[in-house]
Short mmCIF file of C-alpha atoms and ligand atoms in Angstrom, two decimals:
data_model
loop_
_atom_site.label_atom_id
_atom_site.label_comp_id
_atom_site.label_asym_id
_atom_site.label_seq_id
_atom_site.Cartn_x
_atom_site.Cartn_y
_atom_site.Cartn_z
CA MET A 1 110.63 106.41 98.73
CA ASP A 2 110.14 106.05 95.02
CA THR A 3 106.81 104.48 95.17
CA VAL A 4 103.52 106.35 95.76
CA SER A 5 100.43 104.26 96.36
CA PRO A 6 96.92 105.32 96.55
CA VAL A 7 95.12 105.89 99.90
CA ALA A 8 91.62 105.90 98.17
CA PRO A 9 90.23 102.75 96.64
CA PRO A 10 90.91 102.76 92.96
CA HIS A 11 88.94 105.49 91.40
CA GLN A 12 86.27 103.15 89.83
CA GLU A 13 84.66 105.83 87.59
CA ALA A 14 87.90 106.90 86.45
CA SER A 15 88.20 104.12 83.87
CA SER A 16 84.45 104.32 82.78
CA PRO A 17 84.24 106.19 79.53
CA GLN A 18 81.16 108.09 80.79
CA LEU A 19 83.16 109.92 83.46
CA LYS A 20 83.75 113.52 82.73
CA ILE A 21 87.36 114.14 83.81
CA THR A 22 87.89 117.47 85.32
CA SER A 23 91.16 119.38 84.89
CA ALA A 24 93.12 120.32 87.85
CA LYS A 25 92.93 123.86 86.81
CA THR A 26 88.96 123.73 86.67
CA LEU A 27 88.99 121.97 90.02
CA ALA A 28 91.32 124.39 91.57
CA GLU A 29 89.16 127.24 90.42
CA SER A 30 86.06 125.81 91.68
CA THR A 31 84.75 127.93 94.57
CA ASN A 32 85.27 126.82 98.27
CA LEU A 33 87.58 124.06 97.42
CA ALA A 34 88.95 123.33 100.94
CA SER A 35 90.08 119.89 100.53
CA ILE A 36 91.02 117.86 97.53
CA PRO A 37 88.83 114.90 96.25
CA SER A 38 89.72 111.54 97.64
CA HIS A 39 90.93 110.26 94.20
CA TYR A 40 93.79 112.78 94.39
CA ALA A 41 95.14 111.83 97.84
CA PHE A 42 98.33 109.72 98.02
CA THR A 43 99.43 107.86 101.15
CA THR A 44 102.94 108.59 100.61
CA PRO A 45 103.07 112.54 100.85
CA THR A 46 105.59 114.10 98.65
CA SER A 47 106.06 117.60 100.06
CA GLY A 48 106.30 116.28 103.71
CA ASP A 49 108.78 113.71 102.56
CA GLN A 50 111.77 115.56 103.96
CA ALA A 51 112.93 117.22 100.83
CA VAL A 52 115.95 119.39 101.62
CA HIS A 53 117.51 122.46 100.28
CA PRO A 54 120.89 121.62 98.70
CA ASP A 55 124.03 121.92 101.16
CA HIS A 56 126.65 124.71 100.66
CA ASP A 57 129.12 122.19 99.75
CA ASP A 58 127.12 119.93 97.68
CA SER A 59 124.74 122.06 95.76
CA ILE A 60 123.18 121.59 92.34
CA PRO A 61 125.80 122.27 89.78
CA VAL A 62 125.64 125.27 87.51
CA ILE A 63 127.09 124.94 84.04
CA ASP A 64 127.98 128.15 81.97
CA PHE A 65 127.02 127.47 78.40
CA SER A 66 129.07 130.43 77.17
CA LEU A 67 132.17 128.50 78.42
CA LEU A 68 131.19 125.27 76.81
CA SER A 69 130.79 126.95 73.51
CA SER A 70 133.90 128.91 74.06
CA SER A 71 136.72 129.10 71.34
CA ASN A 72 139.19 129.23 74.18
CA PRO A 73 140.43 125.54 74.58
CA ASP A 74 141.05 126.00 78.34
CA GLN A 75 137.75 127.35 79.10
CA ARG A 76 135.95 124.59 77.03
CA CYS A 77 137.89 121.94 78.65
CA LYS A 78 137.20 123.26 82.02
CA ALA A 79 133.48 123.42 81.21
CA VAL A 80 133.54 119.82 79.65
CA SER A 81 135.01 118.57 82.80
CA ASP A 82 132.46 120.36 85.04
CA LEU A 83 129.71 118.75 82.73
CA ALA A 84 131.23 115.31 83.28
CA LYS A 85 131.11 115.78 87.10
CA ALA A 86 127.38 117.25 86.99
CA CYS A 87 126.06 114.40 84.96
CA GLU A 88 127.80 111.85 87.07
CA ASP A 89 127.42 113.06 90.45
CA TRP A 90 123.86 114.65 90.04
CA GLY A 91 122.32 113.91 86.51
CA ILE A 92 120.99 117.57 86.88
CA PHE A 93 122.44 120.94 86.52
CA MET A 94 121.43 124.62 85.98
CA LEU A 95 122.39 125.97 82.64
CA ILE A 96 123.15 129.84 82.68
CA ASN A 97 124.39 132.16 79.88
CA HIS A 98 122.72 129.87 77.41
CA GLY A 99 121.85 132.70 74.84
CA VAL A 100 118.08 132.25 74.81
CA PRO A 101 116.78 135.80 75.29
CA GLU A 102 114.72 136.38 78.60
CA SER A 103 112.10 137.98 76.32
CA GLN A 104 111.62 134.76 74.52
CA MET A 105 111.50 132.58 77.46
CA LYS A 106 108.84 134.78 78.90
CA ALA A 107 106.83 134.90 75.58
CA THR A 108 106.87 131.12 75.74
CA VAL A 109 105.52 130.86 79.35
CA ASP A 110 102.85 133.33 78.46
CA VAL A 111 101.35 131.56 75.41
CA LEU A 112 101.47 128.23 77.28
CA MET A 113 99.58 129.84 80.02
CA GLY A 114 97.25 131.15 77.38
CA PHE A 115 96.71 127.68 76.12
CA PHE A 116 95.73 126.36 79.58
CA ASP A 117 93.26 129.41 79.93
CA LEU A 118 91.18 128.27 76.82
CA THR A 119 87.74 126.65 77.46
CA GLU A 120 87.88 122.89 78.37
CA GLU A 121 86.01 122.19 75.25
CA ARG A 122 88.75 123.82 73.04
CA LYS A 123 91.59 122.08 74.94
CA ASN A 124 89.79 118.69 74.95
CA GLU A 125 90.01 118.76 71.11
CA PHE A 126 93.67 117.70 71.78
CA GLN A 127 92.93 114.82 74.33
CA GLY A 128 95.31 112.37 72.72
CA LYS A 129 94.59 108.69 72.64
CA HIS A 130 97.93 107.36 71.76
CA LEU A 131 101.46 108.07 72.95
CA LEU A 132 102.55 108.92 69.50
CA ASP A 133 99.78 111.53 68.92
CA PRO A 134 101.67 114.52 67.80
CA ILE A 135 99.62 116.79 70.18
CA MET A 136 98.24 115.72 73.49
CA TYR A 137 96.25 117.60 76.09
CA GLY A 138 95.29 116.02 79.40
CA THR A 139 95.35 116.02 83.18
CA SER A 140 97.05 113.66 85.67
CA PHE A 141 99.25 110.99 83.73
CA ARG A 142 96.64 109.00 81.97
CA ALA A 143 93.44 110.06 83.41
CA SER A 144 91.41 107.21 81.77
CA VAL A 145 93.36 104.64 83.77
CA ASP A 146 94.95 106.39 86.80
CA LYS A 147 94.01 105.09 90.12
CA VAL A 148 95.15 108.17 91.85
CA PHE A 149 95.07 111.52 90.06
CA LEU A 150 98.02 113.79 89.71
CA TRP A 151 97.45 117.58 90.50
CA ARG A 152 98.58 118.70 87.06
CA ASP A 153 97.32 119.28 83.65
CA PHE A 154 99.72 119.04 80.64
CA LEU A 155 100.24 119.68 76.95
CA LYS A 156 102.62 117.61 74.88
CA MET A 157 103.70 118.54 71.25
CA MET A 158 106.17 116.76 69.00
CA VAL A 159 108.10 119.73 67.73
CA TYR A 160 110.84 117.94 65.64
CA PRO A 161 111.33 116.28 63.03
CA LYS A 162 107.97 117.94 62.27
CA PHE A 163 106.55 120.71 64.30
CA HIS A 164 103.17 120.36 65.77
CA CYS A 165 101.25 122.78 67.69
CA PRO A 166 97.60 123.71 68.42
CA PRO A 167 96.40 126.57 66.49
CA LYS A 168 95.03 128.48 69.55
CA PRO A 169 95.81 130.68 71.29
CA GLU A 170 96.68 133.12 68.49
CA GLY A 171 100.58 133.36 67.91
CA MET A 172 101.46 130.30 70.02
CA SER A 173 102.56 128.43 67.01
CA GLU A 174 105.04 131.14 65.96
CA VAL A 175 106.44 131.72 69.44
CA LEU A 176 106.82 127.93 70.12
CA ALA A 177 108.40 127.20 66.56
CA GLU A 178 111.12 130.00 67.32
CA TYR A 179 111.52 128.92 71.02
CA THR A 180 112.00 125.18 70.03
CA GLY A 181 114.40 126.02 67.09
CA LYS A 182 116.69 127.78 69.71
CA LEU A 183 116.36 124.89 72.05
CA ARG A 184 117.09 122.47 69.30
CA LYS A 185 120.52 124.12 68.64
CA LEU A 186 121.23 124.33 72.40
CA ALA A 187 120.61 120.82 72.85
CA ARG A 188 122.85 119.77 70.06
CA GLU A 189 125.72 121.82 71.37
CA LEU A 190 125.05 120.36 74.89
CA LEU A 191 125.12 116.89 73.53
CA LYS A 192 128.32 117.56 71.84
CA GLY A 193 129.80 118.53 75.29
CA VAL A 194 128.22 115.65 76.75
CA SER A 195 129.74 113.21 74.28
CA GLU A 196 133.25 114.81 74.81
CA SER A 197 132.82 114.65 78.46
CA LEU A 198 132.46 110.81 78.09
CA GLY A 199 135.66 110.70 76.20
CA LEU A 200 133.91 109.84 73.03
CA GLY A 201 134.77 112.96 70.94
CA PRO A 202 132.02 115.84 70.22
CA GLY A 203 130.42 114.21 67.14
CA TYR A 204 129.70 110.53 68.84
CA ILE A 205 126.15 111.19 70.13
CA ASP A 206 125.06 113.28 67.24
CA GLU A 207 125.96 110.52 64.79
CA ALA A 208 125.06 107.42 66.82
CA MET A 209 121.65 108.96 67.99
CA ASN A 210 120.72 110.29 64.62
CA ILE A 211 120.26 113.58 66.09
CA ASP A 212 119.38 115.07 62.58
CA SER A 213 116.06 113.32 62.97
CA SER A 214 115.84 113.46 66.67
CA LEU A 215 112.57 113.19 68.31
CA GLN A 216 111.96 116.42 70.27
CA ILE A 217 109.02 116.94 72.43
CA LEU A 218 107.84 120.16 74.07
CA ALA A 219 105.73 119.76 76.99
CA ALA A 220 103.85 122.11 79.50
CA ASN A 221 102.94 121.18 82.96
CA LEU A 222 100.61 123.32 84.86
CA TYR A 223 100.29 122.84 88.60
CA PRO A 224 97.40 124.87 89.91
CA PRO A 225 97.27 125.99 93.67
CA CYS A 226 96.19 123.01 95.69
CA PRO A 227 94.46 123.22 99.10
CA GLN A 228 96.08 120.18 100.41
CA PRO A 229 99.45 120.19 98.89
CA GLU A 230 100.97 117.48 101.35
CA LEU A 231 98.29 114.96 100.19
CA ALA A 232 98.44 115.48 96.33
CA VAL A 233 101.29 114.95 93.91
CA GLY A 234 102.42 116.85 90.94
CA LEU A 235 104.60 114.27 89.44
CA PRO A 236 105.72 111.31 91.16
CA SER A 237 109.29 110.06 91.09
CA HIS A 238 110.45 109.03 87.42
CA SER A 239 113.20 109.45 84.97
CA ASP A 240 112.68 111.09 81.64
CA ILE A 241 112.70 109.12 78.49
CA GLY A 242 115.11 110.70 75.98
CA LEU A 243 118.79 111.75 75.98
CA LEU A 244 118.40 115.06 77.77
CA THR A 245 115.57 117.36 79.16
CA ILE A 246 115.97 121.17 79.14
CA LEU A 247 113.32 122.42 81.42
CA MET A 248 112.08 126.10 81.83
CA GLN A 249 109.85 127.04 84.83
CA ASN A 250 108.33 130.12 86.15
CA ASP A 251 109.83 131.16 89.50
CA ILE A 252 107.77 128.90 91.51
CA GLY A 253 109.51 125.91 92.83
CA GLY A 254 108.37 122.44 93.05
CA LEU A 255 111.04 120.17 91.23
CA GLN A 256 112.91 117.94 93.21
CA VAL A 257 115.83 115.57 92.40
CA HIS A 258 116.79 112.36 94.15
CA HIS A 259 120.53 112.80 95.02
CA GLY A 260 122.55 110.99 97.77
CA GLY A 261 119.59 109.09 99.09
CA LYS A 262 117.66 112.40 99.59
CA TRP A 263 115.11 114.54 97.86
CA VAL A 264 116.73 117.72 97.17
CA LYS A 265 114.81 120.97 96.12
CA VAL A 266 115.82 122.51 92.79
CA ASP A 267 115.09 126.12 93.54
CA PRO A 268 114.65 128.02 90.37
CA ILE A 269 117.31 130.59 89.27
CA PRO A 270 115.90 133.31 87.13
CA ASN A 271 116.40 132.76 83.43
CA ALA A 272 118.43 129.50 83.83
CA PHE A 273 117.43 126.18 82.38
CA VAL A 274 117.29 123.05 84.55
CA VAL A 275 118.96 120.19 82.45
CA ASN A 276 118.66 116.51 83.43
CA THR A 277 119.96 113.31 82.03
CA ALA A 278 117.58 110.81 80.86
CA ASP A 279 117.20 107.02 79.99
CA GLN A 280 118.80 107.04 76.62
CA LEU A 281 121.91 108.78 77.87
CA GLU A 282 122.05 106.04 80.67
CA ILE A 283 121.98 103.41 78.04
CA MET A 284 124.48 104.78 75.65
CA SER A 285 126.85 105.57 78.50
CA ASN A 286 126.61 102.09 79.77
CA GLY A 287 125.37 103.46 83.08
CA LYS A 288 128.10 105.98 83.69
CA TYR A 289 125.51 108.74 83.51
CA LYS A 290 122.47 107.43 85.44
CA SER A 291 119.06 108.90 84.33
CA ALA A 292 118.07 111.35 87.15
CA LEU A 293 115.17 110.34 89.16
CA HIS A 294 112.98 113.63 89.92
CA ARG A 295 109.42 114.63 90.94
CA ALA A 296 107.29 117.70 91.29
CA VAL A 297 105.33 118.71 94.31
CA VAL A 298 102.50 121.19 94.37
CA ASN A 299 101.88 124.27 96.67
CA ASN A 300 98.78 125.98 97.99
CA LYS A 301 99.40 129.45 96.73
CA THR A 302 100.50 130.00 93.24
CA THR A 303 100.18 128.29 89.87
CA ARG A 304 103.36 126.87 88.76
CA ILE A 305 104.33 126.04 85.14
CA SER A 306 107.18 123.84 83.84
CA ILE A 307 107.97 123.44 80.28
CA PRO A 308 110.32 120.67 79.61
CA PHE A 309 112.02 120.01 76.09
CA SER A 310 113.07 116.57 75.44
CA THR A 311 115.60 115.52 72.87
CA GLY A 312 115.92 111.85 72.20
CA PRO A 313 117.36 109.88 69.36
CA SER A 314 115.34 109.41 66.16
CA LEU A 315 112.23 106.92 66.65
CA ASP A 316 113.99 104.06 64.86
CA THR A 317 117.35 104.22 66.64
CA VAL A 318 118.26 101.34 68.64
CA VAL A 319 120.45 102.76 71.39
CA VAL A 320 123.23 100.54 72.83
CA PRO A 321 126.12 101.36 75.10
CA ALA A 322 129.12 102.96 73.26
CA GLU A 323 131.77 100.41 72.65
CA GLN A 324 134.49 102.39 74.37
CA LEU A 325 132.55 102.52 77.48
CA VAL A 326 131.70 98.87 77.79
CA ASP A 327 135.16 97.86 78.78
CA GLY A 328 134.25 94.53 80.28
CA LYS A 329 131.95 95.96 82.88
CA HIS A 330 128.76 95.71 80.97
CA ASN A 331 125.89 97.22 82.67
CA GLN A 332 123.04 94.81 82.57
CA ALA A 333 120.40 97.70 83.02
CA THR A 334 121.37 99.11 79.76
CA ASP A 335 121.01 96.01 77.73
CA ILE A 336 117.56 96.44 76.23
CA SER A 337 117.76 96.41 72.62
CA MET A 338 114.65 98.24 71.57
CA ASN A 339 114.35 101.13 69.17
CA TYR A 340 113.45 104.35 70.81
CA LYS A 341 109.73 104.17 69.65
CA GLU A 342 109.33 100.57 71.24
CA TYR A 343 111.20 101.92 74.24
CA MET A 344 108.69 104.82 74.60
CA GLU A 345 105.57 102.40 74.14
CA PHE A 346 107.08 100.11 76.62
CA LYS A 347 107.62 102.80 79.29
CA GLN A 348 104.31 104.39 78.81
CA SER A 349 102.53 101.00 79.16
CA THR A 350 104.14 100.58 82.73
CA VAL A 351 102.81 102.69 85.48
CA LEU A 352 104.44 105.73 86.11
CA HIS A 353 103.55 105.72 89.58
CA LYS A 354 105.79 103.10 90.29
CA GLY A 355 108.76 105.45 90.10
CA LEU A 356 109.97 103.53 87.04
CA CYS A 357 113.63 103.51 86.23
CA LEU A 358 115.75 101.93 83.86
CA ASN A 359 116.34 98.64 85.94
CA GLN A 360 112.68 98.02 85.74
CA VAL A 361 112.54 98.41 82.00
CA LYS A 362 115.21 95.95 81.28
CA ILE A 363 113.89 92.74 79.54
C1 OGA B 401 108.33 116.02 83.46
C2 OGA B 401 109.05 116.80 84.67
C3 OGA B 401 109.15 118.28 86.34
C4 OGA B 401 108.32 119.71 86.61
O1 OGA B 401 107.45 116.75 82.85
O2 OGA B 401 108.90 115.05 83.02
O3 OGA B 401 109.76 116.06 85.30
O4 OGA B 401 108.99 120.32 87.46
N1 OGA B 401 108.50 117.92 84.98
O5 OGA B 401 107.37 119.83 86.36
NI1 NI B 402 110.61 114.36 84.02
#
């Protein structure tokens, strides 16, 4: 279920430098598009892949951030144990009462939508060549080598330790600097709770992961309406690379998480963030908190935007399992001894379409 394979023959032209790659947005806006080009069609359809709504008695956990940051020890203690359960059972939760104003969330969605509305020429100035380019605009995953294209356009920016952002549209830089500043504080507090929830004391992750010089990336995924959503894929099954991802989305569903052997729909809750555990947290927790497998499907009605904010260790941190969590049961998959930069390069060089997870990264 985690693998998606192309129905079309490998898209020969895609790897040729002469090919003019079209964004999903431009394609979606071309008149009379009744069906998708064959190089967007997957044999394993995602939306038809029996994704379910969560059960009443097994629903996606909700964490109240105001309780996690409460000065009342009982409230905090309960919030930390809820967090432990959410990370262990699901690897994904909704975060409410997080203190980021609704107006700021909306302004962030608006400026990023505005970026995708720029001309292709302007956006293509940010076509990145290398994973560690500070700003990268593109379509699919890596359109120059992808065999089957994903129905999404994206923009990725490194926002910490140094803040990077395209200068256009006007005002985007200010809005995103403010938003990512807030998320940086939120991520740090959340990681304190996560650290405590692992029995490590609130400062362990902060120190061991060098959060002071944490690599933080803000991305935006644009999924335009798609005439054949059951054939196309937004993002195939994958896990995220950092420690935690805090995702904001407009009110259009599409995100799904793998839980209990099924794909479960993550229905948006207004003004809530979706937080998921990522690879470096799996490594440092010695596999106690698994990096959540998730994917995004597309729809034929409305443009969906998702805005993930990834917090990782610093680029030179070699993440290893916390000694207290090894306890004789050493989880082999977490034995990878690469620094974060090498891990990123390694993961990017393998094909996302294979539903890569940590076990496959093990060397
Ligand atoms: C991602 C991601 C999910 C979504 O960008 O890594 O998982 O809903 N996005 O777009
Ligand atoms: Ni992801």
